[in-house]
PDB file of C-alpha atoms and ligand atoms in Angstrom:
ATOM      1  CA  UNK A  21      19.402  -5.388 -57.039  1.00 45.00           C
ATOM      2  CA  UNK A  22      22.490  -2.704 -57.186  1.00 44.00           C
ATOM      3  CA  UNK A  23      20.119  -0.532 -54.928  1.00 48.00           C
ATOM      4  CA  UNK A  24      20.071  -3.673 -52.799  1.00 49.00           C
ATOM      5  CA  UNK A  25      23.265  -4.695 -52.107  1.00 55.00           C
ATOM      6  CA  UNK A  26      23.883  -0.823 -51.164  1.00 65.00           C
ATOM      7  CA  UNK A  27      21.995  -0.348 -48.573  1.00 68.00           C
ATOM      8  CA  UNK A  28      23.565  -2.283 -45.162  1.00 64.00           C
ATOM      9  CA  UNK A  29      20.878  -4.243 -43.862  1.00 63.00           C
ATOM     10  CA  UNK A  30      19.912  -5.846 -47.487  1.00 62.00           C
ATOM     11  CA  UNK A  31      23.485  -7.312 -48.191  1.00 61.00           C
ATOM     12  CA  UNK A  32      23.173 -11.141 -47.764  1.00 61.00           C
ATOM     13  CA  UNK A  33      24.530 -12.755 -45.096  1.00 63.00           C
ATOM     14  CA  UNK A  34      28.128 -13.940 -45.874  1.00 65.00           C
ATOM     15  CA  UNK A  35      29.356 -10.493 -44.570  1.00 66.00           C
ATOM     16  CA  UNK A  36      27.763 -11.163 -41.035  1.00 68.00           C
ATOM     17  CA  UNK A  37      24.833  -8.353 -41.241  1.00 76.00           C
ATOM     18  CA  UNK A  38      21.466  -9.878 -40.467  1.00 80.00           C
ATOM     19  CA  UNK A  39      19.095  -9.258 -43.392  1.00 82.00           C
ATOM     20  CA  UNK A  40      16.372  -6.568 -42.932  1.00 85.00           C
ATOM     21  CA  UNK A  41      13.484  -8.808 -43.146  1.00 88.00           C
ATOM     22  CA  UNK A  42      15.117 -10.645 -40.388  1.00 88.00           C
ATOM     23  CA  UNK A  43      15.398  -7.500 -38.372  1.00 90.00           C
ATOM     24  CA  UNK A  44      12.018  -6.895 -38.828  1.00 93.00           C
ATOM     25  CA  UNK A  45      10.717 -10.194 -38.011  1.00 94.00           C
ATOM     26  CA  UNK A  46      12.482 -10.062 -34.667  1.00 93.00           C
ATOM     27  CA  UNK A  47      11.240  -6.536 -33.967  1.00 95.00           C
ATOM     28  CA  UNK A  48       7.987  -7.586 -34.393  1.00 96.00           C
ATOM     29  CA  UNK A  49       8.138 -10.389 -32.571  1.00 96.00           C
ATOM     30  CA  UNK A  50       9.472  -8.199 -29.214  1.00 97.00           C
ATOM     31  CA  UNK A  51       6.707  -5.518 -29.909  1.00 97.00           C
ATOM     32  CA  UNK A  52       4.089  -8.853 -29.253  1.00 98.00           C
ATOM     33  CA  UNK A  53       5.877 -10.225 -26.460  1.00 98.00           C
ATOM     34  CA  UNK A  54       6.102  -6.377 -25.010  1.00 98.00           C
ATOM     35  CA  UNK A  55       2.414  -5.742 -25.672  1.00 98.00           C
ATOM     36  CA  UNK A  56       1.324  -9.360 -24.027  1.00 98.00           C
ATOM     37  CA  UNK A  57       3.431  -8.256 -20.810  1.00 98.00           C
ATOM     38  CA  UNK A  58       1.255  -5.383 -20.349  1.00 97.00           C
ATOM     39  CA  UNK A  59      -1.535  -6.548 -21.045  1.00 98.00           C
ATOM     40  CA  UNK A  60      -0.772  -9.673 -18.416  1.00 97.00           C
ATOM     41  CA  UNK A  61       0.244  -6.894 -15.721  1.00 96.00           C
ATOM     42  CA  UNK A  62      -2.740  -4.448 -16.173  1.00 96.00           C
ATOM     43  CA  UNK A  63      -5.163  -7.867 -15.921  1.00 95.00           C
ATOM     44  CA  UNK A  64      -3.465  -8.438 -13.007  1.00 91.00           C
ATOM     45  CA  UNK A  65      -4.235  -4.858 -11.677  1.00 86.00           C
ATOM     46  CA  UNK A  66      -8.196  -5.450 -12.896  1.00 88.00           C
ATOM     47  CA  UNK A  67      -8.195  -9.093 -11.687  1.00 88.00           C
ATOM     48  CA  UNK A  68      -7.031  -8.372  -8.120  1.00 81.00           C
ATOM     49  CA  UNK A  69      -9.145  -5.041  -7.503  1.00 77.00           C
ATOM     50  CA  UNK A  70     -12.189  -6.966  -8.453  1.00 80.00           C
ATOM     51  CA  UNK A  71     -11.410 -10.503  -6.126  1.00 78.00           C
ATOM     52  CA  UNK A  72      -9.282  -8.462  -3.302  1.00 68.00           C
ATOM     53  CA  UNK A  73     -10.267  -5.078  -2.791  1.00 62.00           C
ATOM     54  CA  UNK A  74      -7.342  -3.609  -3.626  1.00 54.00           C
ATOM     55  CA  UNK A  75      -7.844  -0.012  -4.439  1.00 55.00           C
ATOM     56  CA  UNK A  76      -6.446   3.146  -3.895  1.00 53.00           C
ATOM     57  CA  UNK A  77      -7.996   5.341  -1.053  1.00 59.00           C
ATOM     58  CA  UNK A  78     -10.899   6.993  -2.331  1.00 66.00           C
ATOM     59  CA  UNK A  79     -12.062   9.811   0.109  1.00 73.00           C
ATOM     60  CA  UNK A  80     -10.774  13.190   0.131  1.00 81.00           C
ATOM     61  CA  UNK A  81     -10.372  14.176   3.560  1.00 85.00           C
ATOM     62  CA  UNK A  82      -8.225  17.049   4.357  1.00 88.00           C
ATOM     63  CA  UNK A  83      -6.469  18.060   8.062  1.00 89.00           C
ATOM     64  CA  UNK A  84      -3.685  20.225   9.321  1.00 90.00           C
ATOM     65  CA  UNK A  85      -0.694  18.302   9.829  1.00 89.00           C
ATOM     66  CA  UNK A  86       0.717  21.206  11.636  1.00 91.00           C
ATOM     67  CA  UNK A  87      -2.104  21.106  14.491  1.00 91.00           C
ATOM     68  CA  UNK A  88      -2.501  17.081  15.058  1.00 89.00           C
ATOM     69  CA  UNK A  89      -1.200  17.487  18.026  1.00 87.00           C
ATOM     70  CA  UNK A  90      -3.031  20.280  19.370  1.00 89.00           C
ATOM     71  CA  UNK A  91      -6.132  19.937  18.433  1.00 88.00           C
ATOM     72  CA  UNK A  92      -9.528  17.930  15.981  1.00 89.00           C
ATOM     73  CA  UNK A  93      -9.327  13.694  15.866  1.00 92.00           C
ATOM     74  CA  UNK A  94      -5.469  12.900  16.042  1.00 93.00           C
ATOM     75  CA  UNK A  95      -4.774  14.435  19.538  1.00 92.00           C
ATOM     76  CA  UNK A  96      -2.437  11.845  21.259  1.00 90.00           C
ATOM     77  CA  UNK A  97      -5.611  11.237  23.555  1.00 88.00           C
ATOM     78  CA  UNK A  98      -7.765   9.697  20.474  1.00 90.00           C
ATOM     79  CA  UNK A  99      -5.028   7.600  19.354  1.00 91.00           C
ATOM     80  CA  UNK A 100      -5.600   3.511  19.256  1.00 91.00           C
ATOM     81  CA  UNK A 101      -8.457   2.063  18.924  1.00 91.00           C
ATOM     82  CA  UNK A 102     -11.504   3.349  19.555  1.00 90.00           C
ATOM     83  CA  UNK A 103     -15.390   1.013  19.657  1.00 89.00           C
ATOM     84  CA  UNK A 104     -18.021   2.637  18.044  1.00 89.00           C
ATOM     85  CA  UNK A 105     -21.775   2.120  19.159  1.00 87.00           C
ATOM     86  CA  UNK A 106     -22.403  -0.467  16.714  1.00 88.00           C
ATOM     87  CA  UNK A 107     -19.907  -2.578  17.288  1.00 86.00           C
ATOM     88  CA  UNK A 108     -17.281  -1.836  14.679  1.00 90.00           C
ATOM     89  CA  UNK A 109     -13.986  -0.535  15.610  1.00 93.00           C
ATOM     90  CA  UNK A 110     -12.079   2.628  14.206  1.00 94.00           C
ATOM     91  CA  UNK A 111      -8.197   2.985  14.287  1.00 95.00           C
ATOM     92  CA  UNK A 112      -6.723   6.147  14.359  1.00 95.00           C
ATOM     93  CA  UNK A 113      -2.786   6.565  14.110  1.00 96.00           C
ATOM     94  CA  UNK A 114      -0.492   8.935  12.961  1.00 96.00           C
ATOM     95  CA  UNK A 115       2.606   8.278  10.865  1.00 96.00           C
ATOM     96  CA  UNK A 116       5.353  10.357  11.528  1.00 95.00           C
ATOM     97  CA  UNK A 117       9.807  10.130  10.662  1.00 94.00           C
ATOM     98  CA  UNK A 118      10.162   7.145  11.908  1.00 94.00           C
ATOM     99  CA  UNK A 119       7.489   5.458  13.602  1.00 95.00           C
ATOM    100  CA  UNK A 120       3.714   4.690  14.126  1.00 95.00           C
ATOM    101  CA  UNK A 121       1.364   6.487  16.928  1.00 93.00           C
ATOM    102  CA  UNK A 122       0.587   4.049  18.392  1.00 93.00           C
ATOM    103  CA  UNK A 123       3.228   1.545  17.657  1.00 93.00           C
ATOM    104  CA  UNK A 124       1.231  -1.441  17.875  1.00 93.00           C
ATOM    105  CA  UNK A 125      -2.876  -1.290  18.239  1.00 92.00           C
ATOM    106  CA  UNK A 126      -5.156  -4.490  19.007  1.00 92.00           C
ATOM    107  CA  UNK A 127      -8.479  -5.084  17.618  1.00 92.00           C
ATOM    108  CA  UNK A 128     -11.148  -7.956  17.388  1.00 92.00           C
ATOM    109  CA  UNK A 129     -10.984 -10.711  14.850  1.00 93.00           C
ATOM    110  CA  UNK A 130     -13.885 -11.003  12.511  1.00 92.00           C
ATOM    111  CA  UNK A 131     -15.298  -7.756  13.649  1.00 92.00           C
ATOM    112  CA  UNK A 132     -15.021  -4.566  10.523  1.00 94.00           C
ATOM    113  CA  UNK A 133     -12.655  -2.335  11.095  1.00 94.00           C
ATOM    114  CA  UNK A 134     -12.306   0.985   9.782  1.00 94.00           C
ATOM    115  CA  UNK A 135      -8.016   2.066  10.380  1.00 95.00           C
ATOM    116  CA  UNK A 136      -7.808   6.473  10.155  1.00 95.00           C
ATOM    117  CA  UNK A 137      -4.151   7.322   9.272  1.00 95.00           C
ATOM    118  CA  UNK A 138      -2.539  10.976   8.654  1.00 95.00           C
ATOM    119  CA  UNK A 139       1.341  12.184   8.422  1.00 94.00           C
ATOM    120  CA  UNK A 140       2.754  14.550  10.311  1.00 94.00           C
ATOM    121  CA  UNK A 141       5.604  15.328   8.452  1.00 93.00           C
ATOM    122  CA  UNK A 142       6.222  14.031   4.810  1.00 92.00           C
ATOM    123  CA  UNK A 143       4.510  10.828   2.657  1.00 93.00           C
ATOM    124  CA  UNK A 144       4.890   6.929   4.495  1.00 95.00           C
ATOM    125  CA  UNK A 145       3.357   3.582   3.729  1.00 95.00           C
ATOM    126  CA  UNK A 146       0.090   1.876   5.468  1.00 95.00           C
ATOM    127  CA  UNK A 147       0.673  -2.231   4.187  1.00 95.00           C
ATOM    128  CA  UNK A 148      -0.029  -4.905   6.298  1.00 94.00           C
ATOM    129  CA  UNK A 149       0.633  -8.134   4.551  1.00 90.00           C
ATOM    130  CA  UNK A 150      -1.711 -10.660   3.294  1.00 86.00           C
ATOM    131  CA  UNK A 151      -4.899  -8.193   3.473  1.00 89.00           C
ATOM    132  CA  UNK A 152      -6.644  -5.656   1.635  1.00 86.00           C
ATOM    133  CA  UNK A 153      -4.198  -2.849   3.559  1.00 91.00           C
ATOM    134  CA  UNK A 154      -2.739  -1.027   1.358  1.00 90.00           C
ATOM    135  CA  UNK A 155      -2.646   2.982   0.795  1.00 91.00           C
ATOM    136  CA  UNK A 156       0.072   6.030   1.138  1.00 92.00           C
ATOM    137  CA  UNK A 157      -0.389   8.081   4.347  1.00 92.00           C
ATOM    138  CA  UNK A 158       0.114  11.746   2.901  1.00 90.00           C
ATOM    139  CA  UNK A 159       0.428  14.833   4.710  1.00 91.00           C
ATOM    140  CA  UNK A 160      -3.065  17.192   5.000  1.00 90.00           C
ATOM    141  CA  UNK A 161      -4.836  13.998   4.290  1.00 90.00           C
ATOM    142  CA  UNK A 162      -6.235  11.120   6.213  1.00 93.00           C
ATOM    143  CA  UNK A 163      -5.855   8.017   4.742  1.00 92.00           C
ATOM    144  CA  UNK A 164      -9.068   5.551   5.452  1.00 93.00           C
ATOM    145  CA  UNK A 165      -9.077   1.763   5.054  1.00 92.00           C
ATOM    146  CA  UNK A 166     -12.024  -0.341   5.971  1.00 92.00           C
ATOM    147  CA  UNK A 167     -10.985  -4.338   6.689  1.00 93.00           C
ATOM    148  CA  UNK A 168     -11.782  -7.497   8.630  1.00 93.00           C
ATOM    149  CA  UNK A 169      -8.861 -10.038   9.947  1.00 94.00           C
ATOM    150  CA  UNK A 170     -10.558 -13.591   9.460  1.00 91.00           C
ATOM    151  CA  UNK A 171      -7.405 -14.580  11.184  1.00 90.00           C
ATOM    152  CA  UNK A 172      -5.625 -13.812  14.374  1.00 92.00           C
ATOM    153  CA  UNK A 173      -2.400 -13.263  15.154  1.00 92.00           C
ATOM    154  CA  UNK A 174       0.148 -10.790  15.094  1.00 93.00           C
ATOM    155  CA  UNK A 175       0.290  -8.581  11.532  1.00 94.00           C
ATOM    156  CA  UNK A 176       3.690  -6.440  11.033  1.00 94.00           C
ATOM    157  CA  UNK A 177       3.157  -2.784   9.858  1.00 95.00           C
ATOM    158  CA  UNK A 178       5.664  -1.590   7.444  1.00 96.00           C
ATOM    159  CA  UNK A 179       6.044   1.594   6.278  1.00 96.00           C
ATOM    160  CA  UNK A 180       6.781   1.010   2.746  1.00 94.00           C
ATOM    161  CA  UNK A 181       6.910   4.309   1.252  1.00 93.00           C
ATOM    162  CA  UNK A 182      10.718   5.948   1.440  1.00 94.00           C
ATOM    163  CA  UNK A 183      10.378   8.668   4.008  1.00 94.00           C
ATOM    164  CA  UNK A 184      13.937   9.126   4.925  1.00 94.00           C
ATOM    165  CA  UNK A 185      16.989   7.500   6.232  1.00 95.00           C
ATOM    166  CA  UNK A 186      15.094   5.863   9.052  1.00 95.00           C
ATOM    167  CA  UNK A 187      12.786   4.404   6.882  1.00 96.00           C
ATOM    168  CA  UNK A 188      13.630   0.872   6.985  1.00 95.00           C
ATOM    169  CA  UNK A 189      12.950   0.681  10.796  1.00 95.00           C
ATOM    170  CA  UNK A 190       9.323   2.126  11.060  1.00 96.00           C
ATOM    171  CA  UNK A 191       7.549  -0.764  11.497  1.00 94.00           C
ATOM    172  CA  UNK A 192       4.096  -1.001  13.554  1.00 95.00           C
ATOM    173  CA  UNK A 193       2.020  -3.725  14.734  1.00 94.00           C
ATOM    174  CA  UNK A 194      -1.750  -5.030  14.168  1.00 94.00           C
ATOM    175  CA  UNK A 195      -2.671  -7.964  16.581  1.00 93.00           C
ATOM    176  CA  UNK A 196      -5.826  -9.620  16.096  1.00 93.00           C
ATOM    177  CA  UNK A 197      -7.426 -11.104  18.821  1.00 91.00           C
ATOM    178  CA  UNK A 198     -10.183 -13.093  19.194  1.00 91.00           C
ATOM    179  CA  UNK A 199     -13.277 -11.639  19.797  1.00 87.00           C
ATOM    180  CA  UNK A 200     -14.209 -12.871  23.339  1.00 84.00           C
ATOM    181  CA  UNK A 201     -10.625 -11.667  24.427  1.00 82.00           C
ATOM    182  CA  UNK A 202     -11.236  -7.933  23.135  1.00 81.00           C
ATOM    183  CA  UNK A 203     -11.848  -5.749  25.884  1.00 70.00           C
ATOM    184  CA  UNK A 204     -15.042  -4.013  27.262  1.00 61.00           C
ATOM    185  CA  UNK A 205     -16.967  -2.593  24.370  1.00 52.00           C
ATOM    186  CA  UNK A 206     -18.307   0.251  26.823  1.00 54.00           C
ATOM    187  CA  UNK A 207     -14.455   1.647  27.226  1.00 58.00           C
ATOM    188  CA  UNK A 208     -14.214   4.696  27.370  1.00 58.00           C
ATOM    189  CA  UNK A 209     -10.262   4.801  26.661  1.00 65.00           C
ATOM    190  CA  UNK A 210      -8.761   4.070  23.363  1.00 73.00           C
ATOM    191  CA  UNK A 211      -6.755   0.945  23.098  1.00 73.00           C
ATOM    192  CA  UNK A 212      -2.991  -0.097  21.810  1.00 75.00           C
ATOM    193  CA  UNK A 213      -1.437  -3.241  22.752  1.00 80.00           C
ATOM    194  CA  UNK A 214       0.014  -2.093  26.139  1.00 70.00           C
ATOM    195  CA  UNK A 215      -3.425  -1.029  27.594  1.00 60.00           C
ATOM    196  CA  UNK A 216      -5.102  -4.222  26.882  1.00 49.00           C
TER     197      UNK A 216
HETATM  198 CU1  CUA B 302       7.736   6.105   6.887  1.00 97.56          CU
HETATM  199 CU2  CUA B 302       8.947   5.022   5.213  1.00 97.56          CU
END
């Protein structure tokens, strides 16, 4: 007991110190609540790359960022969308301080679409809201993203990665339109909004 009432956190209470086992209890108690949050988060993580396809960019595909321009798939002339011979559309853009190549592209609704996205400059965002869209466009890299818009409409672009002080105003757009409206399959040209 004298070793007891020595040591701070076993005096009783009268003095205002909260008793060890107290301490402990409450310690304890956090560690669960800590451990449950984590768990809830990282189910979350699991839950919603299983039902929504949300998962990070998985191919490796390396380009110069210093020749896009110049030369290879993201000359200006291969920007927008593109249709491919079995019907399926390919996006190619290229993100860039502070804005989109091109800033707004148009494709088909319930049609798959594959979007192609590279940097020229330093690391932006590729989101577009209520989809599976989601992935960093990184320099030397192209960034691939395979979707299909049940719905049509107009989808804003954001980049939300921090790429600068212009960052909050590069912004692109995505509008779906319905299939019968898309233009000729057998165009040769690629497509934004403004050609269409
Ligand atoms: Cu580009 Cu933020």
């Amino acid at each position: 007991m004298a070793e007891q009432s020595s040591h701070p956190l076993r005096r009783p209470l009268p003095d205002g110190i909260v008793p060890e086992d107290v301490v402990a209890r409450t310690e304890n108690r956090w560690v669960i609540i800590m451990a449950a949050m984590l768990v809830f988060m990282l189910a979350i993580v699991v839950l919603t790359g299983i039902t929504d396809s949300m998962h990070p960019s998985s191919n490796v595909e390396v380009v110069d960022p210093t020749t896009l321009h110049l030369q290879g798939e993201f000359v200006e002339s291969n920007l927008g969308t593109a249709v491919e011979p079995d019907g399926s559309v390919t996006v190619r853009m290229i993100a860039e301080q502070y804005e989109f190549v091109p800033r707004c592209v148009q494709v088909p609704a319930g049609t798959a679409v594959t979007f192609r996205l590279t940097s020229a400059d330093v690391v932006h965002g590729f989101l577009l809201p209520d989809t599976n869209v989601n992935t960093m466009v990184v320099p030397g890299f192209v960034a691939e993203v395979r979707t299909r818009f049940a719905k049509e409409g107009e989808y804003a672009m954001p980049c939300h990665e921090f790429c600068g002080l212009g960052h909050h105003a590069m912004w692109a757009h995505v509008r779906v339109v319905p299939k019968s409206q898309f233009a000729d399959p057998a165009a040769a040209e690629r497509m934004n909004c403004a050609t269409q």
